Coordinates of C-alpha atoms in Angstrom, one line a residue:
M1 CA 20.9 76.1 -0.9
R2 CA 17.8 76.1 -3.1
S3 CA 14.5 76.3 -1.2
L4 CA 13.9 77.9 2.2
L5 CA 10.4 76.9 3.6
C6 CA 8.9 79.6 5.8
V7 CA 6.4 78.0 8.3
P8 CA 4.2 79.8 10.8
A9 CA 5.4 78.9 14.3
S10 CA 1.7 79.0 15.4
Q11 CA 1.0 75.8 13.3
P12 CA 2.7 72.8 15.0
K13 CA 1.5 70.3 12.4
M14 CA 3.0 72.4 9.6
V15 CA 6.3 72.8 11.5
E16 CA 6.6 69.1 12.1
K17 CA 5.7 68.2 8.5
A18 CA 8.4 70.6 7.3
L19 CA 11.0 68.2 8.8
T20 CA 10.0 65.6 6.3
L21 CA 10.0 67.8 3.2
D22 CA 12.8 68.3 0.6
C23 CA 13.5 71.9 1.5
D24 CA 17.1 72.9 2.3
Q25 CA 16.2 75.2 5.2
I26 CA 13.2 75.6 7.5
I27 CA 12.3 79.1 8.7
L28 CA 10.1 79.1 11.8
D29 CA 8.2 82.3 11.5
L30 CA 7.2 84.4 14.5
E31 CA 6.7 87.6 12.5
D32 CA 4.1 88.3 9.8
S33 CA 2.5 84.9 9.6
V34 CA 1.6 84.8 13.3
T35 CA -1.1 87.0 14.7
P36 CA -0.3 89.1 17.8
A37 CA -2.8 87.0 19.8
D38 CA -1.0 83.8 18.8
K39 CA 2.6 84.8 19.4
V40 CA 2.8 83.8 23.1
A41 CA 1.5 80.3 22.4
A42 CA 3.8 80.0 19.3
R43 CA 6.9 80.8 21.4
A44 CA 5.9 78.3 24.0
Y45 CA 5.5 75.6 21.3
L46 CA 8.9 76.5 19.8
K47 CA 10.6 76.4 23.2
D48 CA 9.5 72.8 23.6
F49 CA 9.9 71.8 19.9
L50 CA 13.4 73.2 19.5
S51 CA 14.7 71.7 22.7
K52 CA 13.8 68.2 21.4
V53 CA 14.2 68.4 17.6
E54 CA 16.7 66.3 15.9
S55 CA 17.2 67.1 12.2
K56 CA 20.0 67.5 9.7
K57 CA 18.1 70.4 8.1
K58 CA 19.1 74.0 8.8
I59 CA 16.5 75.4 11.1
S60 CA 16.2 79.2 11.5
L61 CA 13.9 81.5 13.4
R62 CA 12.4 84.7 12.0
V63 CA 11.9 87.1 14.8
N64 CA 9.7 90.2 15.1
E65 CA 11.0 93.6 14.1
L66 CA 13.3 95.0 16.9
S67 CA 11.1 98.1 17.4
S68 CA 8.0 96.0 18.0
T69 CA 6.6 95.0 21.4
F70 CA 7.3 91.3 20.6
A71 CA 11.0 91.4 20.0
K72 CA 12.1 91.1 23.6
A73 CA 10.2 87.8 24.1
D74 CA 11.8 86.5 20.9
I75 CA 15.3 87.4 22.1
D76 CA 14.6 85.8 25.5
L77 CA 13.5 82.6 23.7
I78 CA 16.7 82.4 21.6
C79 CA 19.0 83.3 24.5
G80 CA 17.3 80.6 26.7
F81 CA 18.6 77.7 24.7
N82 CA 21.6 75.7 25.8
P83 CA 22.8 74.2 23.5
Q84 CA 21.6 76.4 20.7
P85 CA 19.4 74.5 18.3
L86 CA 19.1 77.3 15.7
S87 CA 21.4 77.6 12.7
S88 CA 20.6 81.3 12.3
V89 CA 18.2 84.1 13.1
I90 CA 16.2 85.8 10.3
L91 CA 16.1 89.6 10.9
P92 CA 13.1 91.2 9.1
K93 CA 12.9 94.9 8.0
I94 CA 16.5 95.8 8.4
H95 CA 17.2 99.3 7.2
S96 CA 20.8 99.9 8.2
L97 CA 24.0 98.4 9.6
E98 CA 23.1 99.9 13.0
D99 CA 20.0 97.8 13.0
V100 CA 22.1 94.7 12.6
K101 CA 24.5 95.8 15.3
S102 CA 21.6 96.3 17.7
W103 CA 20.3 92.8 17.1
A104 CA 23.8 91.3 17.4
A105 CA 24.3 92.9 20.8
K106 CA 21.1 91.3 22.1
L107 CA 21.6 87.8 20.7
P108 CA 24.0 85.0 21.7
A109 CA 27.6 85.8 20.6
N110 CA 28.5 84.7 17.1
M111 CA 24.9 83.9 16.2
Q112 CA 24.6 83.7 12.4
L113 CA 22.3 86.4 11.1
E114 CA 20.2 86.3 7.9
V115 CA 18.9 89.7 6.9
Q116 CA 15.8 90.6 4.9
I117 CA 16.1 93.7 2.7
E118 CA 12.5 94.9 2.6
S119 CA 12.6 98.7 2.2
A120 CA 14.1 101.4 0.0
M121 CA 16.4 102.4 2.9
G122 CA 17.5 98.8 3.4
L123 CA 18.3 98.5 -0.3
I124 CA 20.4 101.7 -0.2
N125 CA 22.3 100.3 2.8
A126 CA 22.5 96.7 1.6
P127 CA 26.3 96.7 1.0
Q128 CA 27.0 98.0 4.5
I129 CA 24.5 95.5 6.0
A130 CA 26.2 92.7 4.2
S131 CA 29.6 93.7 5.6
H132 CA 28.7 92.8 9.2
P133 CA 30.7 89.7 10.1
Q134 CA 27.7 87.8 11.6
V135 CA 25.5 88.4 8.5
I136 CA 25.6 85.3 6.3
S137 CA 22.9 86.1 3.8
L138 CA 20.6 88.8 2.4
A139 CA 17.1 88.0 1.3
F140 CA 14.9 90.3 -0.8
G141 CA 11.4 90.9 0.5
P142 CA 9.3 91.9 -2.5
A143 CA 6.0 92.8 -0.9
D144 CA 7.3 95.0 1.8
F145 CA 9.8 96.6 -0.6
M146 CA 7.0 97.5 -3.0
A147 CA 5.1 99.2 -0.2
S148 CA 8.2 101.1 0.9
A149 CA 9.0 102.2 -2.7
G150 CA 5.4 103.2 -3.4
M151 CA 4.9 100.6 -6.1
P152 CA 1.2 99.7 -6.7
S153 CA 0.2 96.1 -6.8
S154 CA -2.9 94.0 -7.4
N155 CA -1.2 90.9 -5.9
P156 CA 1.4 90.8 -3.1
G157 CA 4.9 91.1 -4.5
T158 CA 3.7 91.5 -8.1
P159 CA 4.1 94.8 -10.0
W160 CA 1.6 96.0 -12.5
A161 CA 2.0 94.7 -16.0
E162 CA 3.3 98.0 -17.1
A163 CA 6.4 97.4 -15.0
A164 CA 6.4 93.6 -14.9
N165 CA 10.2 93.3 -14.5
A166 CA 10.6 96.2 -12.1
L167 CA 11.7 94.0 -9.2
Q168 CA 14.7 92.6 -11.1
W169 CA 16.7 95.7 -10.4
P170 CA 16.4 95.8 -6.6
L171 CA 16.9 92.0 -6.5
M172 CA 20.1 92.4 -8.5
Q173 CA 21.3 95.0 -6.1
V174 CA 20.8 92.6 -3.2
V175 CA 22.8 89.9 -5.1
I176 CA 25.6 92.4 -5.7
A177 CA 25.7 93.6 -2.1
A178 CA 25.7 90.0 -0.8
H179 CA 28.2 88.5 -3.2
A180 CA 30.6 91.5 -2.8
H181 CA 31.0 90.4 0.8
A182 CA 31.0 86.6 0.0
K183 CA 27.5 86.2 1.5
T184 CA 24.5 84.3 0.1
A185 CA 21.6 86.0 -1.7
Y186 CA 18.0 84.8 -1.6
D187 CA 14.9 85.8 -3.4
G188 CA 11.7 86.2 -1.4
P189 CA 8.5 84.1 -1.8
Y190 CA 6.2 83.9 -4.8
F191 CA 2.8 84.5 -3.3
Q192 CA 0.5 82.9 -6.0
I193 CA 0.6 79.4 -4.5
T194 CA -1.3 77.7 -7.4
D195 CA 0.6 79.4 -10.2
D196 CA 3.3 76.8 -11.0
A197 CA 4.3 78.4 -14.3
G198 CA 4.7 81.8 -12.6
L199 CA 6.7 80.3 -9.7
S200 CA 9.1 78.5 -12.1
S201 CA 9.6 81.6 -14.2
S202 CA 10.2 83.7 -11.0
A203 CA 12.7 81.1 -9.7
R204 CA 14.6 80.8 -13.0
T205 CA 14.8 84.6 -13.4
A206 CA 16.2 84.8 -9.9
R207 CA 18.8 82.2 -10.6
A208 CA 19.7 84.0 -13.9
L209 CA 20.4 87.1 -11.8
G210 CA 22.8 85.2 -9.5
V211 CA 20.5 84.4 -6.7
D212 CA 21.4 81.4 -4.6
G213 CA 18.0 80.2 -3.5
K214 CA 14.4 81.2 -2.9
W215 CA 11.9 81.4 -0.1
V216 CA 8.8 79.2 -0.4
I217 CA 5.6 79.5 1.6
H218 CA 3.9 76.2 0.6
P219 CA 5.2 72.6 0.4
N220 CA 4.0 72.4 -3.2
Q221 CA 6.5 75.1 -4.2
I222 CA 9.5 73.2 -3.0
A223 CA 10.1 70.9 -6.0
L224 CA 9.7 73.6 -8.6
V225 CA 12.2 75.9 -6.8
N226 CA 14.6 73.0 -6.2
E227 CA 14.5 72.2 -9.9
A228 CA 15.1 75.8 -11.0
F229 CA 18.1 76.2 -8.7
T230 CA 19.7 72.8 -9.4
P231 CA 22.2 72.7 -12.3
S232 CA 21.0 70.3 -15.0
P233 CA 23.1 67.4 -16.3
A234 CA 23.6 69.4 -19.6
E235 CA 24.8 72.5 -17.6
I236 CA 27.2 70.3 -15.6
A237 CA 28.6 68.6 -18.8
H238 CA 29.1 72.0 -20.5
A239 CA 30.9 73.4 -17.5
K240 CA 33.3 70.5 -17.5
E241 CA 33.9 71.0 -21.2
I242 CA 34.8 74.6 -20.6
I243 CA 37.2 73.8 -17.8
A244 CA 38.9 71.0 -19.8
A245 CA 39.2 73.2 -22.9
F246 CA 40.8 76.1 -20.9
N247 CA 43.1 73.8 -19.0
A248 CA 44.3 72.2 -22.3
S249 CA 45.1 75.7 -23.8
S250 CA 47.8 78.2 -23.1
G251 CA 45.2 81.0 -22.5
A252 CA 42.0 82.0 -24.3
T253 CA 40.7 79.2 -26.6
N254 CA 37.8 78.3 -28.9
L255 CA 35.2 75.8 -27.9
D256 CA 32.7 75.1 -30.7
G257 CA 32.8 78.8 -31.7
L258 CA 32.7 80.1 -28.2
M259 CA 35.7 82.0 -26.8
I260 CA 36.8 80.4 -23.5
D261 CA 39.0 82.4 -21.0
E262 CA 39.8 82.6 -17.3
A263 CA 36.4 84.3 -16.6
S264 CA 34.6 81.5 -18.4
K265 CA 36.5 78.9 -16.3
K266 CA 35.5 80.7 -13.1
V267 CA 31.8 80.7 -14.0
A268 CA 32.0 77.0 -14.9
E269 CA 33.8 76.2 -11.6
R270 CA 31.2 78.0 -9.6
L271 CA 28.4 76.0 -11.3
L272 CA 30.2 72.7 -10.5
E273 CA 30.7 73.8 -6.9
R274 CA 27.0 74.5 -6.6
A275 CA 26.1 71.2 -8.0
A276 CA 28.5 69.4 -5.6
Q277 CA 27.0 71.2 -2.6
I278 CA 23.5 70.3 -3.7
H279 CA 24.2 66.6 -4.2
N280 CA 26.3 66.2 -1.0

Protein backbone atom coordinates (compact mmCIF):
# COMPACT_ATOMS: atom_id res chain seq x y z
CA MET A 1 0.00 0.00 0.00
CA ARG A 2 1.29 3.45 -0.92
CA SER A 3 -1.39 6.10 -1.49
CA LEU A 4 -4.82 6.25 0.14
CA LEU A 5 -7.07 8.85 -1.50
CA CYS A 6 -9.63 10.43 0.84
CA VAL A 7 -12.67 11.65 -1.11
CA PRO A 8 -15.71 13.56 0.25
CA ALA A 9 -18.76 11.31 -0.07
CA SER A 10 -20.80 14.43 -0.85
CA GLN A 11 -19.05 14.86 -4.22
CA PRO A 12 -20.15 12.01 -6.55
CA LYS A 13 -18.00 13.13 -9.47
CA MET A 14 -14.87 12.98 -7.33
CA VAL A 15 -15.86 9.57 -5.95
CA GLU A 16 -16.37 8.11 -9.41
CA LYS A 17 -13.16 9.70 -10.73
CA ALA A 18 -11.25 8.08 -7.86
CA LEU A 19 -12.00 4.67 -9.37
CA THR A 20 -9.88 5.62 -12.41
CA LEU A 21 -6.86 6.92 -10.49
CA ASP A 22 -3.65 5.15 -9.49
CA CYS A 23 -4.28 5.23 -5.74
CA ASP A 24 -4.12 1.93 -3.86
CA GLN A 25 -7.12 2.61 -1.64
CA ILE A 26 -10.16 4.90 -1.82
CA ILE A 27 -11.48 6.33 1.44
CA LEU A 28 -15.05 7.57 1.10
CA ASP A 29 -15.32 10.24 3.75
CA LEU A 30 -18.49 10.96 5.69
CA GLU A 31 -16.68 12.81 8.47
CA ASP A 32 -14.74 16.09 8.36
CA SER A 33 -14.98 16.79 4.62
CA VAL A 34 -18.80 16.57 4.58
CA THR A 35 -20.83 19.34 6.19
CA PRO A 36 -23.65 18.36 8.58
CA ALA A 37 -26.19 19.62 6.06
CA ASP A 38 -24.81 17.31 3.36
CA LYS A 39 -24.41 14.08 5.34
CA VAL A 40 -27.89 12.67 4.66
CA ALA A 41 -27.57 13.14 0.89
CA ALA A 42 -24.02 11.77 0.96
CA ARG A 43 -25.20 8.57 2.69
CA ALA A 44 -28.02 8.15 0.18
CA TYR A 45 -25.53 8.48 -2.66
CA LEU A 46 -23.15 5.97 -1.08
CA LYS A 47 -25.95 3.46 -0.55
CA ASP A 48 -26.61 3.48 -4.28
CA PHE A 49 -22.96 3.76 -5.37
CA LEU A 50 -21.64 0.97 -3.16
CA SER A 51 -24.45 -1.40 -4.11
CA LYS A 52 -23.38 -1.16 -7.76
CA VAL A 53 -19.64 -0.46 -7.76
CA GLU A 54 -17.27 -2.97 -9.30
CA SER A 55 -13.62 -2.25 -8.67
CA LYS A 56 -10.44 -4.11 -7.77
CA LYS A 57 -9.43 -1.19 -5.56
CA LYS A 58 -9.78 -1.38 -1.82
CA ILE A 59 -12.75 0.84 -0.87
CA SER A 60 -13.20 2.01 2.71
CA LEU A 61 -15.64 4.28 4.51
CA ARG A 62 -14.63 6.88 7.08
CA VAL A 63 -17.46 7.26 9.54
CA ASN A 64 -18.31 10.04 11.96
CA GLU A 65 -17.05 9.94 15.54
CA LEU A 66 -19.05 7.49 17.63
CA SER A 67 -20.15 10.17 20.11
CA SER A 68 -21.60 12.33 17.32
CA THR A 69 -25.25 12.47 16.31
CA PHE A 70 -24.30 11.16 12.86
CA ALA A 71 -22.71 7.85 13.84
CA LYS A 72 -25.90 5.78 14.07
CA ALA A 73 -26.88 6.57 10.49
CA ASP A 74 -23.37 5.62 9.36
CA ILE A 75 -23.65 2.30 11.19
CA ASP A 76 -27.07 1.63 9.67
CA LEU A 77 -25.64 2.28 6.20
CA ILE A 78 -22.79 -0.19 6.68
CA CYS A 79 -24.94 -2.88 8.28
CA GLY A 80 -27.52 -2.58 5.51
CA PHE A 81 -25.25 -3.97 2.78
CA ASN A 82 -25.48 -7.62 1.73
CA PRO A 83 -23.01 -8.54 0.39
CA GLN A 84 -20.64 -6.11 2.08
CA PRO A 85 -18.89 -3.89 -0.51
CA LEU A 86 -16.49 -2.24 1.94
CA SER A 87 -12.99 -3.55 2.54
CA SER A 88 -12.78 -1.74 5.85
CA VAL A 89 -14.20 1.02 8.02
CA ILE A 90 -12.02 3.99 8.99
CA LEU A 91 -12.55 4.99 12.63
CA PRO A 92 -11.65 8.63 13.40
CA LYS A 93 -10.63 10.11 16.73
CA ILE A 94 -10.07 6.84 18.55
CA HIS A 95 -8.70 7.42 22.04
CA SER A 96 -8.69 3.95 23.60
CA LEU A 97 -9.16 0.24 23.07
CA GLU A 98 -12.65 0.63 24.54
CA ASP A 99 -13.53 2.98 21.68
CA VAL A 100 -12.56 0.26 19.20
CA LYS A 101 -14.55 -2.36 21.08
CA SER A 102 -17.61 -0.10 21.05
CA TRP A 103 -17.39 0.29 17.29
CA ALA A 104 -16.74 -3.42 16.71
CA ALA A 105 -19.87 -4.32 18.68
CA LYS A 106 -22.01 -2.14 16.41
CA LEU A 107 -20.57 -3.11 13.02
CA PRO A 108 -20.85 -6.38 11.05
CA ALA A 109 -18.90 -9.25 12.57
CA ASN A 110 -15.26 -9.42 11.48
CA MET A 111 -15.39 -6.03 9.72
CA GLN A 112 -11.81 -4.85 9.25
CA LEU A 113 -11.13 -1.63 11.16
CA GLU A 114 -8.57 1.06 10.35
CA VAL A 115 -7.97 3.45 13.22
CA GLN A 116 -6.92 7.08 13.14
CA ILE A 117 -4.67 8.18 15.99
CA GLU A 118 -5.49 11.88 16.28
CA SER A 119 -5.12 12.80 19.94
CA ALA A 120 -2.61 12.72 22.76
CA MET A 121 -4.70 10.05 24.52
CA GLY A 122 -4.94 8.02 21.35
CA LEU A 123 -1.16 8.09 20.99
CA ILE A 124 -0.65 6.96 24.59
CA ASN A 125 -3.04 4.06 24.01
CA ALA A 126 -1.89 3.22 20.47
CA PRO A 127 -0.27 -0.13 21.40
CA GLN A 128 -3.48 -1.35 23.06
CA ILE A 129 -5.58 -0.06 20.17
CA ALA A 130 -3.41 -1.91 17.66
CA SER A 131 -3.83 -5.14 19.63
CA HIS A 132 -7.53 -5.47 18.76
CA PRO A 133 -7.93 -8.41 16.36
CA GLN A 134 -10.13 -6.48 13.90
CA VAL A 135 -7.77 -3.51 13.67
CA ILE A 136 -5.61 -3.85 10.55
CA SER A 137 -3.94 -0.44 10.53
CA LEU A 138 -3.19 2.74 12.45
CA ALA A 139 -3.07 6.12 10.70
CA PHE A 140 -1.60 9.28 12.20
CA GLY A 141 -3.82 12.38 11.99
CA PRO A 142 -1.43 15.36 12.22
CA ALA A 143 -3.87 18.28 12.32
CA ASP A 144 -6.16 16.96 15.05
CA PHE A 145 -3.17 15.63 16.97
CA MET A 146 -1.57 19.06 17.02
CA ALA A 147 -4.78 20.57 18.39
CA SER A 148 -4.97 17.88 21.07
CA ALA A 149 -1.33 18.38 22.05
CA GLY A 150 -1.62 22.18 22.12
CA MET A 151 0.85 22.68 19.26
CA PRO A 152 0.42 26.03 17.45
CA SER A 153 0.30 25.99 13.65
CA SER A 154 0.00 28.51 10.85
CA ASN A 155 -1.03 25.75 8.41
CA PRO A 156 -2.99 22.54 9.14
CA GLY A 157 -0.69 19.73 10.24
CA THR A 158 2.43 21.90 10.04
CA PRO A 159 4.37 22.85 13.20
CA TRP A 160 6.12 26.17 13.55
CA ALA A 161 9.61 26.38 12.06
CA GLU A 162 11.05 26.31 15.57
CA ALA A 163 9.80 22.71 15.87
CA ALA A 164 9.71 21.70 12.23
CA ASN A 165 10.32 18.01 12.90
CA ALA A 166 8.11 17.73 15.98
CA LEU A 167 5.59 15.37 14.37
CA GLN A 168 8.22 12.74 13.56
CA TRP A 169 8.18 11.49 17.15
CA PRO A 170 4.41 10.80 17.41
CA LEU A 171 4.41 9.36 13.89
CA MET A 172 7.18 6.98 14.91
CA GLN A 173 5.17 5.93 17.97
CA VAL A 174 2.26 5.05 15.69
CA VAL A 175 4.61 2.99 13.50
CA ILE A 176 6.02 1.13 16.50
CA ALA A 177 2.57 0.41 17.94
CA ALA A 178 1.24 -0.84 14.61
CA HIS A 179 4.23 -2.96 13.64
CA ALA A 180 4.53 -4.46 17.11
CA HIS A 181 1.17 -6.10 16.43
CA ALA A 182 1.89 -6.86 12.75
CA LYS A 183 -0.47 -4.11 11.61
CA THR A 184 0.05 -1.48 8.90
CA ALA A 185 1.01 2.14 9.68
CA TYR A 186 -0.06 5.15 7.60
CA ASP A 187 0.85 8.81 7.69
CA GLY A 188 -1.91 11.39 7.42
CA PRO A 189 -2.36 13.86 4.57
CA TYR A 190 -0.15 16.74 3.53
CA PHE A 191 -2.49 19.72 3.36
CA GLN A 192 -0.50 22.10 1.12
CA ILE A 193 -1.88 20.72 -2.16
CA THR A 194 0.32 22.76 -4.53
CA ASP A 195 3.58 22.19 -2.62
CA ASP A 196 5.01 19.21 -4.50
CA ALA A 197 8.46 19.49 -2.93
CA GLY A 198 6.99 19.59 0.56
CA LEU A 199 4.76 16.59 -0.16
CA SER A 200 7.65 14.52 -1.52
CA SER A 201 9.78 15.40 1.48
CA SER A 202 6.96 14.53 3.88
CA ALA A 203 6.33 11.19 2.17
CA ARG A 204 10.00 10.23 2.05
CA THR A 205 10.44 11.13 5.71
CA ALA A 206 7.43 8.99 6.58
CA ARG A 207 8.84 6.04 4.66
CA ALA A 208 12.22 6.52 6.36
CA LEU A 209 10.41 6.18 9.71
CA GLY A 210 8.91 2.84 8.65
CA VAL A 211 5.49 4.09 7.51
CA ASP A 212 3.77 1.86 4.93
CA GLY A 213 1.80 4.50 3.02
CA LYS A 214 0.27 7.96 3.16
CA TRP A 215 -3.17 9.53 2.87
CA VAL A 216 -3.67 11.97 0.00
CA ILE A 217 -6.44 14.52 -0.43
CA HIS A 218 -5.99 15.50 -4.08
CA PRO A 219 -5.44 13.44 -7.25
CA ASN A 220 -2.27 15.41 -8.03
CA GLN A 221 -0.67 14.06 -4.85
CA ILE A 222 -1.01 10.39 -5.81
CA ALA A 223 1.97 10.03 -8.15
CA LEU A 224 4.42 11.73 -5.79
CA VAL A 225 3.36 9.60 -2.85
CA ASN A 226 3.46 6.42 -4.94
CA GLU A 227 6.97 7.30 -6.06
CA ALA A 228 8.16 7.96 -2.51
CA PHE A 229 6.82 4.64 -1.20
CA THR A 230 7.91 2.47 -4.15
CA PRO A 231 11.37 0.89 -3.79
CA SER A 232 13.61 2.08 -6.61
CA PRO A 233 15.45 -0.32 -8.95
CA ALA A 234 18.69 0.60 -7.14
CA GLU A 235 17.15 -0.27 -3.77
CA ILE A 236 15.89 -3.59 -5.09
CA ALA A 237 19.26 -4.47 -6.63
CA HIS A 238 21.09 -3.61 -3.42
CA ALA A 239 18.67 -5.68 -1.33
CA LYS A 240 19.28 -8.68 -3.59
CA GLU A 241 23.04 -8.20 -3.23
CA ILE A 242 22.74 -8.17 0.55
CA ILE A 243 20.68 -11.38 0.61
CA ALA A 244 23.02 -13.13 -1.82
CA ALA A 245 26.10 -12.09 0.15
CA PHE A 246 24.63 -13.30 3.43
CA ASN A 247 23.43 -16.59 1.97
CA ALA A 248 26.90 -17.23 0.54
CA SER A 249 28.53 -16.69 3.93
CA SER A 250 28.59 -18.69 7.14
CA GLY A 251 27.32 -15.74 9.16
CA ALA A 252 28.20 -12.04 9.18
CA THR A 253 30.11 -10.98 6.08
CA ASN A 254 31.51 -7.96 4.27
CA LEU A 255 29.84 -6.38 1.23
CA ASP A 256 31.84 -3.50 -0.23
CA GLY A 257 32.93 -2.42 3.25
CA LEU A 258 29.48 -2.91 4.80
CA MET A 259 28.95 -5.57 7.43
CA ILE A 260 26.05 -7.85 6.48
CA ASP A 261 24.30 -9.95 9.13
CA GLU A 262 20.93 -11.58 9.80
CA ALA A 263 19.32 -8.21 10.60
CA SER A 264 20.58 -6.78 7.30
CA LYS A 265 19.06 -9.73 5.47
CA LYS A 266 15.68 -9.21 7.17
CA VAL A 267 15.58 -5.54 6.16
CA ALA A 268 16.45 -6.47 2.58
CA GLU A 269 13.82 -9.21 2.47
CA ARG A 270 11.17 -6.82 3.74
CA LEU A 271 12.03 -4.34 1.00
CA LEU A 272 11.72 -7.05 -1.66
CA GLU A 273 8.39 -8.19 -0.20
CA ARG A 274 7.12 -4.63 -0.41
CA ALA A 275 8.28 -4.27 -3.99
CA ALA A 276 6.57 -7.55 -4.95
CA GLN A 277 3.29 -6.46 -3.33
CA ILE A 278 3.34 -3.16 -5.21
CA HIS A 279 4.05 -4.71 -8.61
CA ASN A 280 1.49 -7.53 -8.29
